[in-house]
Coordinates of C-alpha atoms in Angstrom, one line a residue:
Chain A
M1 CA 37.1 7.0 26.1
Q2 CA 36.9 10.8 24.8
D3 CA 38.0 13.1 26.7
Y4 CA 34.7 15.9 27.2
T5 CA 35.7 17.9 29.1
N6 CA 36.3 21.0 26.6
Y7 CA 32.8 20.1 24.8
T8 CA 30.2 22.3 24.0
P9 CA 26.9 21.8 24.1
E10 CA 26.4 21.5 20.8
D11 CA 29.9 19.2 20.3
F12 CA 27.6 16.6 23.0
A13 CA 24.8 17.0 20.9
Q14 CA 26.9 15.2 18.7
D15 CA 29.0 13.1 20.0
D16 CA 27.5 9.6 19.0
D17 CA 27.3 7.8 22.3
F18 CA 26.1 11.1 24.2
I19 CA 23.1 10.0 22.0
Q20 CA 22.7 7.2 22.5
W21 CA 22.2 8.0 25.7
V22 CA 20.1 10.5 26.0
K23 CA 17.2 8.5 23.1
S24 CA 17.6 5.1 25.2
P25 CA 19.9 5.0 28.0
E26 CA 21.6 1.8 28.9
I27 CA 22.5 0.8 31.8
E28 CA 27.0 0.8 30.9
R29 CA 26.0 4.2 29.5
E30 CA 23.6 6.1 32.4
T31 CA 26.7 4.7 34.6
F32 CA 28.5 6.3 33.1
W33 CA 27.4 10.0 32.4
Q34 CA 26.2 9.7 35.5
N35 CA 29.7 9.4 36.9
W36 CA 31.1 11.9 34.6
Q37 CA 28.8 14.1 35.3
E38 CA 30.1 14.0 39.4
T39 CA 33.4 14.4 38.3
Y40 CA 32.6 17.9 36.1
P41 CA 29.7 19.2 38.2
F42 CA 30.2 22.0 36.9
K43 CA 29.6 20.3 32.9
R44 CA 26.5 20.2 33.8
N45 CA 24.7 23.3 32.3
D46 CA 25.7 22.3 28.9
I47 CA 24.9 18.8 29.5
E48 CA 21.4 19.4 30.5
L49 CA 21.2 22.3 27.2
A50 CA 23.2 19.2 24.5
R51 CA 20.1 16.2 25.9
Q52 CA 17.3 18.8 25.4
L53 CA 18.6 19.5 22.1
V54 CA 18.9 15.8 21.1
L55 CA 15.4 15.9 23.1
L56 CA 14.2 18.4 20.2
T57 CA 15.2 16.5 17.3
R58 CA 11.9 14.0 18.2
H59 CA 10.1 17.0 17.6
L60 CA 10.9 17.0 13.3
P61 CA 7.7 17.0 11.4
E62 CA 5.7 14.0 11.1
P63 CA 4.0 12.4 7.9
N64 CA -0.2 11.0 9.5
V65 CA -0.2 7.4 7.7
S66 CA -2.4 4.8 9.3
G67 CA -1.0 0.8 8.9
E68 CA -3.9 0.3 6.6
E69 CA -2.5 3.2 4.7
I70 CA 0.4 1.7 5.1
R71 CA -0.6 -1.9 3.7
A72 CA -2.0 -0.2 1.3
M73 CA 0.9 0.9 -0.2
K74 CA 2.0 -2.4 0.1
S75 CA -0.5 -4.2 -1.9
E76 CA 0.0 -1.6 -4.9
V77 CA 3.2 -2.0 -5.6
F78 CA 2.6 -5.7 -5.9
R79 CA 0.0 -4.9 -8.2
K80 CA 1.7 -2.7 -10.3
I81 CA 4.9 -5.4 -10.1
E82 CA 2.4 -8.4 -10.9
E83 CA 1.3 -5.8 -13.7
L84 CA 4.8 -5.1 -15.4
D85 CA 5.3 -8.4 -15.1
T86 CA 2.3 -10.4 -17.4
P87 CA 1.8 -7.2 -19.3
E88 CA -1.4 -8.8 -20.8
E89 CA -2.8 -9.6 -17.1
T90 CA -2.8 -6.8 -14.4
G91 CA -2.4 -7.8 -11.3
F92 CA -4.8 -7.9 -8.8
R93 CA -5.8 -5.2 -6.2
Q94 CA -5.6 -7.2 -2.4
L95 CA -8.0 -5.4 -0.2
P96 CA -6.7 -4.1 2.4
V97 CA -6.7 -6.4 4.9
W98 CA -7.7 -6.3 9.0
R99 CA -7.0 -9.4 11.4
W100 CA -9.9 -10.3 13.5
A101 CA -9.8 -11.6 16.7
S102 CA -11.8 -14.7 15.6
A103 CA -13.3 -16.5 13.3
A104 CA -17.6 -15.7 14.4
A105 CA -16.9 -12.2 13.3
V106 CA -15.6 -13.0 9.6
T107 CA -19.7 -14.6 9.3
G108 CA -21.5 -12.0 10.0
V109 CA -18.9 -9.5 7.3
L110 CA -19.7 -12.0 4.4
L111 CA -23.4 -11.9 4.7
L112 CA -22.9 -8.2 3.6
A113 CA -20.4 -8.9 1.3
G114 CA -21.4 -10.3 -2.5
W115 CA -22.9 -11.0 -5.7
Y116 CA -22.3 -13.0 -9.1
M117 CA -23.0 -14.0 -12.8
F118 CA -22.8 -15.7 -15.8
L119 CA -21.9 -15.2 -19.1
Y120 CA -21.9 -16.7 -22.4
Q121 CA -20.5 -16.2 -25.9
S122 CA -18.2 -18.3 -28.5
G123 CA -15.6 -17.1 -31.6
T124 CA -15.3 -13.3 -31.8
S125 CA -18.3 -11.6 -32.6
P126 CA -18.4 -8.7 -35.0
V127 CA -20.2 -6.7 -32.7
Y128 CA -17.6 -7.7 -29.8
Q129 CA -14.6 -6.5 -31.7
E130 CA -16.5 -3.6 -33.2
M131 CA -17.1 -2.8 -29.2
V132 CA -13.6 -3.1 -28.1
S133 CA -12.1 -1.1 -31.0
K134 CA -14.5 1.7 -29.6
A135 CA -13.4 1.2 -26.0
S136 CA -9.9 1.8 -26.7
E137 CA -10.2 4.9 -27.7
E138 CA -11.0 5.7 -24.4
Y139 CA -8.9 3.3 -22.9
K140 CA -6.8 1.9 -22.0
L141 CA -7.7 -2.4 -22.6
I142 CA -6.2 -5.9 -21.6
E143 CA -7.3 -8.7 -24.1
I144 CA -7.2 -12.0 -22.1
E145 CA -8.4 -15.1 -24.4
N146 CA -9.2 -18.5 -23.4
S147 CA -7.2 -20.9 -25.0
D148 CA -6.7 -23.8 -22.6
H149 CA -9.4 -26.2 -22.3
S150 CA -9.8 -25.0 -17.9
P151 CA -11.6 -22.0 -17.5
K152 CA -8.5 -18.8 -16.3
L153 CA -8.9 -16.3 -13.0
I154 CA -9.0 -13.3 -14.2
N155 CA -8.6 -10.3 -11.3
L156 CA -9.9 -7.6 -12.5
P157 CA -8.7 -3.8 -11.9
D158 CA -11.5 -3.7 -9.2
G159 CA -11.2 -6.6 -7.1
S160 CA -14.2 -8.5 -9.2
S161 CA -13.1 -12.5 -10.3
V162 CA -13.9 -13.7 -13.8
L163 CA -13.7 -17.2 -14.7
L164 CA -12.8 -16.9 -18.5
K165 CA -14.1 -20.2 -20.5
K166 CA -12.0 -21.8 -23.3
G167 CA -12.1 -19.9 -25.9
S168 CA -13.6 -17.2 -24.9
R169 CA -11.7 -14.1 -24.9
L170 CA -12.7 -11.0 -22.0
S171 CA -11.4 -7.3 -22.5
Y172 CA -11.3 -5.5 -19.5
P173 CA -9.2 -1.4 -19.5
N174 CA -5.9 -1.4 -16.8
H175 CA -8.0 1.5 -14.8
F176 CA -11.7 1.9 -14.5
K177 CA -12.8 5.3 -14.3
K178 CA -14.6 6.3 -11.2
E179 CA -18.1 5.9 -11.9
L180 CA -18.5 3.1 -13.6
R181 CA -16.8 -0.3 -14.7
E182 CA -16.7 -1.4 -18.4
I183 CA -15.3 -4.8 -19.5
Y184 CA -16.1 -7.2 -23.1
L185 CA -16.9 -11.0 -23.6
T186 CA -17.3 -12.8 -26.1
G187 CA -17.4 -16.5 -25.1
E188 CA -18.9 -17.1 -21.9
G189 CA -18.0 -16.3 -18.5
F190 CA -18.6 -16.3 -14.9
F191 CA -17.7 -13.0 -13.4
E192 CA -18.0 -12.2 -9.8
V193 CA -18.3 -8.7 -9.1
A194 CA -16.7 -6.4 -5.7
K195 CA -19.4 -4.4 -4.7
D196 CA -19.3 -0.9 -5.1
P197 CA -22.3 0.3 -5.5
E198 CA -21.1 3.6 -6.9
R199 CA -19.5 2.5 -9.0
P200 CA -22.2 0.0 -11.6
F201 CA -20.3 -3.3 -13.6
Y202 CA -21.4 -3.2 -17.3
V203 CA -20.4 -6.5 -19.3
F204 CA -20.9 -5.6 -22.9
A205 CA -22.0 -9.2 -24.7
N206 CA -22.5 -9.1 -28.2
E207 CA -25.9 -6.6 -28.1
M208 CA -27.2 -7.2 -25.0
V209 CA -25.3 -5.6 -21.3
T210 CA -25.8 -7.2 -17.8
K211 CA -25.8 -4.7 -15.4
V212 CA -24.9 -5.1 -12.0
L213 CA -24.7 -3.2 -8.9
G214 CA -22.9 -6.4 -7.4
T215 CA -23.6 -10.0 -8.1
S216 CA -22.0 -13.4 -9.0
F217 CA -23.4 -14.7 -12.4
T218 CA -23.2 -15.5 -15.7
V219 CA -23.6 -15.0 -19.5
K220 CA -23.0 -17.1 -22.5
A221 CA -22.9 -15.4 -25.6
Y222 CA -21.3 -17.2 -28.6
S223 CA -21.1 -15.3 -31.6
E224 CA -22.2 -17.6 -34.3
D225 CA -26.0 -18.0 -32.9
K226 CA -26.4 -13.8 -31.2
Q227 CA -28.2 -15.1 -28.4
V228 CA -27.0 -14.1 -25.0
F229 CA -27.9 -16.1 -21.5
V230 CA -27.5 -14.8 -18.6
K231 CA -27.8 -16.6 -15.2
V232 CA -28.2 -14.9 -11.6
K233 CA -26.0 -17.0 -9.3
T234 CA -27.2 -14.6 -6.5
G235 CA -28.0 -10.7 -6.0
K236 CA -29.3 -9.2 -8.6
V237 CA -28.5 -7.5 -11.8
S238 CA -30.4 -6.3 -15.0
V239 CA -30.2 -6.7 -18.7
F240 CA -31.5 -5.0 -21.5
Q241 CA -30.4 -4.4 -25.1
S242 CA -27.2 -2.3 -25.6
G243 CA -27.3 0.9 -28.6
T244 CA -31.4 1.8 -28.0
V245 CA -32.4 5.0 -26.4
E246 CA -34.0 2.9 -23.3
G247 CA -30.9 1.3 -22.6
K248 CA -29.0 4.0 -22.6
E249 CA -31.4 5.6 -20.2
N250 CA -30.9 2.4 -18.4
F251 CA -26.9 2.5 -18.4
N252 CA -27.0 6.3 -16.9
T253 CA -29.0 4.9 -13.5
K254 CA -27.5 4.1 -10.4
E255 CA -31.2 1.8 -10.1
L256 CA -31.5 -1.8 -12.1
R257 CA -33.8 -1.2 -14.2
G258 CA -34.3 -3.4 -18.2
L259 CA -35.4 -6.8 -16.9
V260 CA -34.1 -7.5 -13.4
L261 CA -33.1 -11.3 -12.5
N262 CA -33.1 -12.2 -9.7
P263 CA -31.0 -15.4 -8.2
N264 CA -31.8 -18.7 -10.6
Q265 CA -33.3 -16.4 -12.9
E266 CA -32.2 -16.2 -16.3
A267 CA -32.6 -14.5 -19.6
T268 CA -32.0 -15.1 -23.1
F269 CA -31.5 -11.9 -25.6
E270 CA -32.7 -13.0 -29.6
E271 CA -33.7 -11.3 -32.1
G272 CA -33.6 -7.8 -30.6
K273 CA -35.6 -8.5 -27.4
V274 CA -34.0 -9.7 -24.0
V275 CA -36.8 -13.0 -23.1
A276 CA -36.9 -13.8 -19.4
G277 CA -36.7 -17.8 -19.2
K278 CA -34.8 -21.1 -19.7
Q279 CA -32.1 -21.4 -22.5
Q280 CA -32.2 -23.5 -24.4
D281 CA -29.1 -26.3 -23.2
K282 CA -27.4 -26.2 -26.1
K283 CA -24.0 -25.2 -25.0
Q284 CA -23.9 -26.2 -21.8
D285 CA -20.6 -28.0 -20.5
T286 CA -20.5 -31.5 -20.0
A287 CA -17.7 -32.1 -17.4
T288 CA -18.7 -33.8 -14.5
D289 CA -16.3 -31.4 -12.5
P290 CA -18.3 -29.7 -10.0
Q291 CA -19.3 -25.8 -11.4
I292 CA -18.5 -23.0 -9.5
Q293 CA -21.9 -21.6 -10.3
D294 CA -23.5 -24.5 -8.5
M295 CA -20.8 -24.5 -5.7
M296 CA -21.6 -23.3 -2.5
F297 CA -18.7 -21.8 -0.5
E298 CA -20.3 -22.3 3.4
Y299 CA -18.0 -23.4 6.1
E300 CA -18.7 -25.1 9.6
E301 CA -15.9 -25.3 10.9
V302 CA -13.7 -26.3 8.3
T303 CA -10.0 -26.6 8.2
V304 CA -8.8 -24.0 6.6
G305 CA -7.0 -27.2 4.1
E306 CA -10.1 -28.0 2.9
I307 CA -11.2 -24.5 2.1
F308 CA -8.3 -23.7 0.3
A309 CA -8.6 -26.9 -2.3
Q310 CA -12.5 -25.7 -2.7
L311 CA -10.9 -22.5 -4.5
E312 CA -8.3 -24.1 -5.8
K313 CA -10.8 -26.1 -7.9
A314 CA -13.3 -23.3 -8.0
Y315 CA -10.6 -20.7 -9.3
R316 CA -8.8 -23.2 -11.1
I317 CA -5.2 -21.7 -9.0
R318 CA -2.6 -23.3 -7.3
I319 CA -2.6 -21.9 -3.2
V320 CA 0.9 -22.1 -1.4
Y321 CA 0.4 -22.1 2.6
D322 CA 3.1 -24.3 5.1
K323 CA 0.4 -27.0 5.3
T324 CA 1.8 -28.2 9.0
V325 CA 1.3 -24.7 10.8
M326 CA -2.5 -23.4 8.9
E327 CA -3.1 -27.3 7.6
K328 CA -6.1 -28.0 10.3
C329 CA -7.3 -25.1 11.8
P330 CA -11.1 -24.7 11.7
V331 CA -13.1 -21.7 10.1
T332 CA -16.6 -21.1 10.4
A333 CA -18.0 -18.4 7.5
S334 CA -20.6 -18.3 4.8
L335 CA -18.9 -16.7 1.8
T336 CA -20.8 -16.7 -1.6
D337 CA -20.5 -15.0 -4.4
E338 CA -17.7 -12.2 -3.5
P339 CA -14.8 -12.6 -6.1
L340 CA -11.8 -14.4 -5.5
S341 CA -10.2 -11.9 -3.9
S342 CA -12.8 -11.2 -1.0
K343 CA -13.1 -14.9 -0.5
L344 CA -9.6 -15.1 0.2
S345 CA -9.0 -11.5 2.2
L346 CA -12.3 -13.7 5.1
I347 CA -10.4 -16.9 5.1
C348 CA -7.2 -14.9 6.0
K349 CA -8.6 -12.9 8.5
A350 CA -9.9 -15.6 10.3
V351 CA -7.0 -17.0 10.7
R352 CA -4.8 -13.9 10.8
S353 CA -2.4 -14.9 7.7
D354 CA -1.9 -12.0 4.7
Y355 CA -2.1 -13.9 1.5
E356 CA -1.0 -12.3 -2.4
I357 CA -1.5 -13.0 -5.7
S358 CA 1.7 -13.7 -7.8
N359 CA 2.4 -14.6 -10.5
G360 CA -1.4 -17.0 -11.4
E361 CA -0.1 -18.6 -7.3
V362 CA -2.1 -17.5 -4.4
I363 CA 0.4 -17.7 -1.9
I364 CA -0.3 -16.8 1.7
R365 CA 1.0 -16.1 5.0
G366 CA 0.4 -17.3 8.4
R367 CA 1.4 -18.5 12.2
G368 CA -1.3 -20.9 12.4
C369 CA -4.6 -21.1 15.4
D370 CA -2.1 -21.8 18.0
Chain B
M1 CA 5.6 11.5 17.2
S2 CA 7.3 7.8 16.5
G3 CA 10.9 7.0 17.8
Y4 CA 13.9 6.2 18.1
R5 CA 14.8 2.8 15.8
Y6 CA 18.0 0.9 17.2
N7 CA 17.8 -2.4 15.0
N8 CA 21.1 -3.5 14.8
E9 CA 20.1 -6.6 13.5
K10 CA 18.3 -4.3 11.0
I11 CA 21.6 -3.9 9.2
N12 CA 22.6 -7.7 9.2
D13 CA 19.6 -8.3 8.0
D14 CA 19.0 -5.9 5.3
R15 CA 21.8 -8.0 3.4
I16 CA 20.2 -11.3 3.7
L17 CA 16.9 -9.9 2.0
W18 CA 18.9 -6.8 -0.1
A19 CA 21.1 -10.3 -1.5
E20 CA 17.0 -11.9 -1.7
L21 CA 15.8 -9.4 -3.7
I22 CA 18.7 -9.3 -6.3
G23 CA 17.9 -13.1 -6.8
G24 CA 14.9 -12.7 -7.6
D25 CA 12.6 -12.8 -4.5
K26 CA 9.6 -11.3 -4.5
A27 CA 9.0 -11.7 -0.8
A28 CA 12.5 -10.2 0.8
L29 CA 10.9 -7.2 -1.4
G30 CA 7.8 -7.4 0.1
Q31 CA 10.0 -7.4 3.9
L32 CA 12.7 -4.9 2.6
F33 CA 8.7 -2.5 2.1
D34 CA 7.6 -3.2 6.5
L35 CA 11.2 -2.6 8.0
Y36 CA 11.8 0.6 5.4
V37 CA 9.0 1.7 5.2
S38 CA 8.0 4.3 7.9
E39 CA 11.5 6.0 8.7
L40 CA 11.1 6.5 4.5
L41 CA 8.1 7.6 4.8
S42 CA 9.3 10.4 7.3
Y43 CA 12.0 11.5 5.7
G44 CA 9.9 11.6 2.8
Y45 CA 7.6 13.6 4.1
R46 CA 9.7 16.3 5.8
I47 CA 11.2 16.6 2.3
C48 CA 8.6 18.1 0.4
R49 CA 5.5 18.3 3.2
D50 CA 3.2 16.5 0.7
T51 CA 2.2 13.1 2.1
E52 CA 0.4 11.5 -1.0
L53 CA 3.8 13.1 -3.0
A54 CA 6.0 10.5 -0.3
K55 CA 3.7 7.7 -0.1
D56 CA 3.8 7.8 -4.3
A57 CA 7.3 8.2 -4.6
I58 CA 8.5 5.5 -2.1
Q59 CA 5.8 2.7 -4.2
D60 CA 8.2 3.9 -6.9
V61 CA 10.9 3.7 -5.5
F62 CA 10.1 0.1 -5.0
I63 CA 8.6 -0.6 -8.2
D64 CA 11.6 -0.2 -9.6
L65 CA 13.5 -2.2 -7.5
W66 CA 12.4 -5.6 -8.6
M67 CA 12.3 -3.8 -12.3
Y68 CA 15.5 -3.3 -12.2
R69 CA 16.9 -5.4 -9.7
S70 CA 19.4 -7.4 -11.7
N71 CA 21.0 -3.9 -12.1
L72 CA 21.5 -3.3 -9.0
S73 CA 25.4 -3.8 -6.8
K74 CA 25.0 -6.2 -4.1
D75 CA 27.8 -4.5 -2.1
V76 CA 25.2 -1.4 -0.5
Q77 CA 24.9 0.0 2.7
V78 CA 20.8 -0.7 1.7
K79 CA 19.0 2.2 3.9
Y80 CA 21.0 5.0 2.7
Y81 CA 20.6 3.7 -0.6
L82 CA 16.3 4.2 -0.2
Y83 CA 17.1 7.1 0.8
R84 CA 18.7 7.9 -2.1
C85 CA 16.6 6.3 -4.6
L86 CA 13.9 8.3 -2.6
R87 CA 15.5 12.0 -2.4
N88 CA 16.3 12.1 -6.5
A89 CA 12.3 10.5 -7.0
L90 CA 10.6 13.5 -4.8
L91 CA 13.4 15.4 -6.7
K92 CA 12.5 15.4 -10.0
Q93 CA 8.9 15.7 -8.9
I94 CA 9.0 18.7 -6.6
D95 CA 11.7 20.1 -9.8
N96 CA 8.7 19.8 -11.7
A97 CA 5.7 20.9 -9.4
Q98 CA 8.4 23.8 -8.6
V99 CA 7.8 22.8 -5.1
S100 CA 10.2 24.3 -2.4
A101 CA 12.0 21.8 -0.4
F102 CA 15.1 21.2 2.0
G103 CA 18.3 20.9 0.1
I104 CA 17.1 22.5 -3.2
Q105 CA 16.4 26.1 -2.3
E106 CA 18.0 27.6 1.1
A107 CA 14.3 28.6 1.4
D108 CA 12.6 30.7 4.7
S109 CA 8.9 30.7 3.6
L110 CA 8.5 28.2 6.1
E111 CA 9.7 30.6 8.5
D112 CA 6.8 32.9 10.3
P113 CA 7.6 36.1 10.0
D114 CA 7.2 37.1 13.8
A115 CA 8.7 34.1 14.8
S116 CA 11.2 35.2 17.0
P117 CA 12.0 34.0 20.5
E118 CA 9.5 36.1 22.5
S119 CA 6.5 35.9 20.4
Q120 CA 6.9 32.9 20.0
W121 CA 7.6 31.4 23.4
L122 CA 5.4 34.0 25.7
A123 CA 2.1 32.1 25.1
T124 CA 3.6 28.8 26.8
E125 CA -0.9 28.5 28.1
S126 CA -1.0 24.5 28.0
D127 CA 1.0 21.1 27.2
T128 CA -0.3 20.6 24.2
R129 CA -0.2 24.2 23.0
R130 CA 4.1 24.5 24.0
H131 CA 4.6 20.9 21.9
S132 CA 3.4 22.7 18.9
Q133 CA 5.9 26.0 19.9
I134 CA 8.5 23.1 20.4
A135 CA 7.6 21.9 17.4
R136 CA 7.7 25.8 15.6
V137 CA 11.7 25.8 16.7
L138 CA 12.7 23.5 15.0
E139 CA 11.2 25.9 11.9
N140 CA 13.5 28.1 12.5
L141 CA 16.3 26.1 10.3
S142 CA 16.1 26.6 6.8
D143 CA 15.5 23.8 5.2
R144 CA 19.0 22.2 4.2
E145 CA 19.9 22.2 8.2
K146 CA 16.0 20.8 9.7
E147 CA 17.7 18.0 7.1
V148 CA 20.5 17.1 7.8
I149 CA 19.0 17.3 11.7
S150 CA 16.8 14.8 10.8
L151 CA 19.0 12.5 9.3
K152 CA 21.8 12.7 11.9
Y153 CA 19.0 12.6 15.0
Y154 CA 15.9 10.9 13.1
S155 CA 18.3 8.2 10.8
D156 CA 21.0 7.5 12.6
M157 CA 23.3 8.6 9.6
K158 CA 27.0 9.1 10.1
I159 CA 28.0 12.7 8.2
R160 CA 30.1 10.8 5.4
Q161 CA 26.3 9.4 4.6
I162 CA 24.5 12.2 4.9
A163 CA 27.4 13.9 2.6
S164 CA 26.9 11.5 0.1
L165 CA 23.3 12.3 0.3
L166 CA 23.4 15.4 -0.3
N167 CA 26.6 15.8 -2.9
L168 CA 28.0 17.7 -0.1
K169 CA 31.7 17.2 0.9
E170 CA 31.6 16.6 5.1
Q171 CA 33.0 20.1 6.5
T172 CA 29.9 21.3 4.5
V173 CA 27.3 18.9 6.9
A174 CA 29.6 19.5 9.9
N175 CA 29.3 23.3 9.5
T176 CA 25.8 23.2 9.7
L177 CA 24.9 21.3 11.8
Q178 CA 27.1 23.2 14.4
N179 CA 25.3 26.0 12.4
A180 CA 21.0 24.4 13.3
L181 CA 22.7 23.8 16.5
V182 CA 24.0 27.0 17.9
K183 CA 20.5 28.0 16.3
L184 CA 18.2 25.2 18.4
R185 CA 20.4 25.9 21.8
K186 CA 19.2 30.1 21.3
H187 CA 15.5 29.4 21.1
L188 CA 16.3 26.2 24.2
V189 CA 18.0 28.8 26.1
Y190 CA 14.3 30.5 25.8
L191 CA 12.5 28.1 26.4
L192 CA 14.7 26.5 29.2
V193 CA 13.9 30.3 31.2
M194 CA 9.9 30.4 30.0
L195 CA 9.8 27.7 31.9
L196 CA 11.2 28.1 34.9
S197 CA 9.5 31.6 35.6
S198 CA 5.7 29.8 34.5
Y199 CA 6.0 27.5 38.2

């Protein structure tokens, strides 16, 4: 042991053993320092001063950062990494994941969220090229083309998701503006738009604009027939012609103007006009696989394993999780048209786990459900 | 006020995580983040007094760790290395913004001009007030002294590590620490007298 008899208060305050004793006294150190003070009572004052000096350092300034902010920082790190690792695709903004006590609570929240839509168009239309080159003056655009057979999942920077059909292309900015979200499509896509009424979401396809405040819908805009088709699955969207004065007004308002479509309604843009009603069904997919736009995501006491299996099919994505601990966890939830990110974060809340999207795979981490 | 941490197992853990990170394991990066984010936030905040700046710099540090993982040395003291990266990142930014910081200049701009011990302690009315006044005692230290105190008592670093982090000689760090403690003791004696006389 150190000879402490000549120590000043400052010396004590710099001694590691002494510091440890002050910060977290364990039995051994406590005994030592108590005995030491018994043996050298004239040092008691110095010891007390030194103790106060060490304690004073607890009052160093601390930043005020919540656990939620820290989680958001972490998500942002992983989002950027994803973006840098695969330069042509942006990553995914993971919503903050809170721990939820019960699956029942989830249901209530889910009903508040969501809409969706879909949209089509094929080949690369000249209108698309023109729009993209104009937009790239303003934004750094990311363009994704799906040359695979099966639909490709794209996670947009705002958390919205798009299932892009074969042969279709989508362009979107790497960061959306504060006041609006704009994307450009040629071909066909099914959109699940993250709800953000302050930031309307616009899909430009041929000469038609679909405006959404958060919804799910399909847009079909194949270039050769100059026709654009929109069908709403949930929520509400408005459609109008781009480039006209009226169109500009519709664009700038926070409300939905133009032709407003409700769930299961559809509209076609043809020969300069937006027409409500059924499309001529020539481009309908003949695939027998269930399509996401026809799927329901209602679960009552359904196991996580089944839910993940359905999501894997709907979004053509692999979900990796520890089957032995999680597969059988039951979940009751009513998911509809929130983007994949929201669906995952809600399910994860129910089974107290976290998720991450990495290299086109969803990785779930959790300890199961007791 | 966050407490002190003493996680010796951390040191063993973080070497394993570090090796996994170099091997390309993204989960290891996440775990290192979880392990160190709060102390890095405290340290970063104390350097620049700007929470947002500190948060951004920490994110950049972890992004760079991943992007340049193949160039990382296997044999580092992880905590020290992270502090060093954060410090460099912040100093670069602060240099650009010309903000005063720990270590860059011995700024006394943070000192209250009439923060004599008397004026500080005379009005010790309530605990909260006393609490904030204790915090103000620390403001009597220079930026460098504060940084050394923070690294020694909050981050549990050795003089040798502090010296190398701040690019100073060990003797300089030891002197700085000694001077800081002498200063604090003067305020402390005053504080104790005030406390005793108020009962």
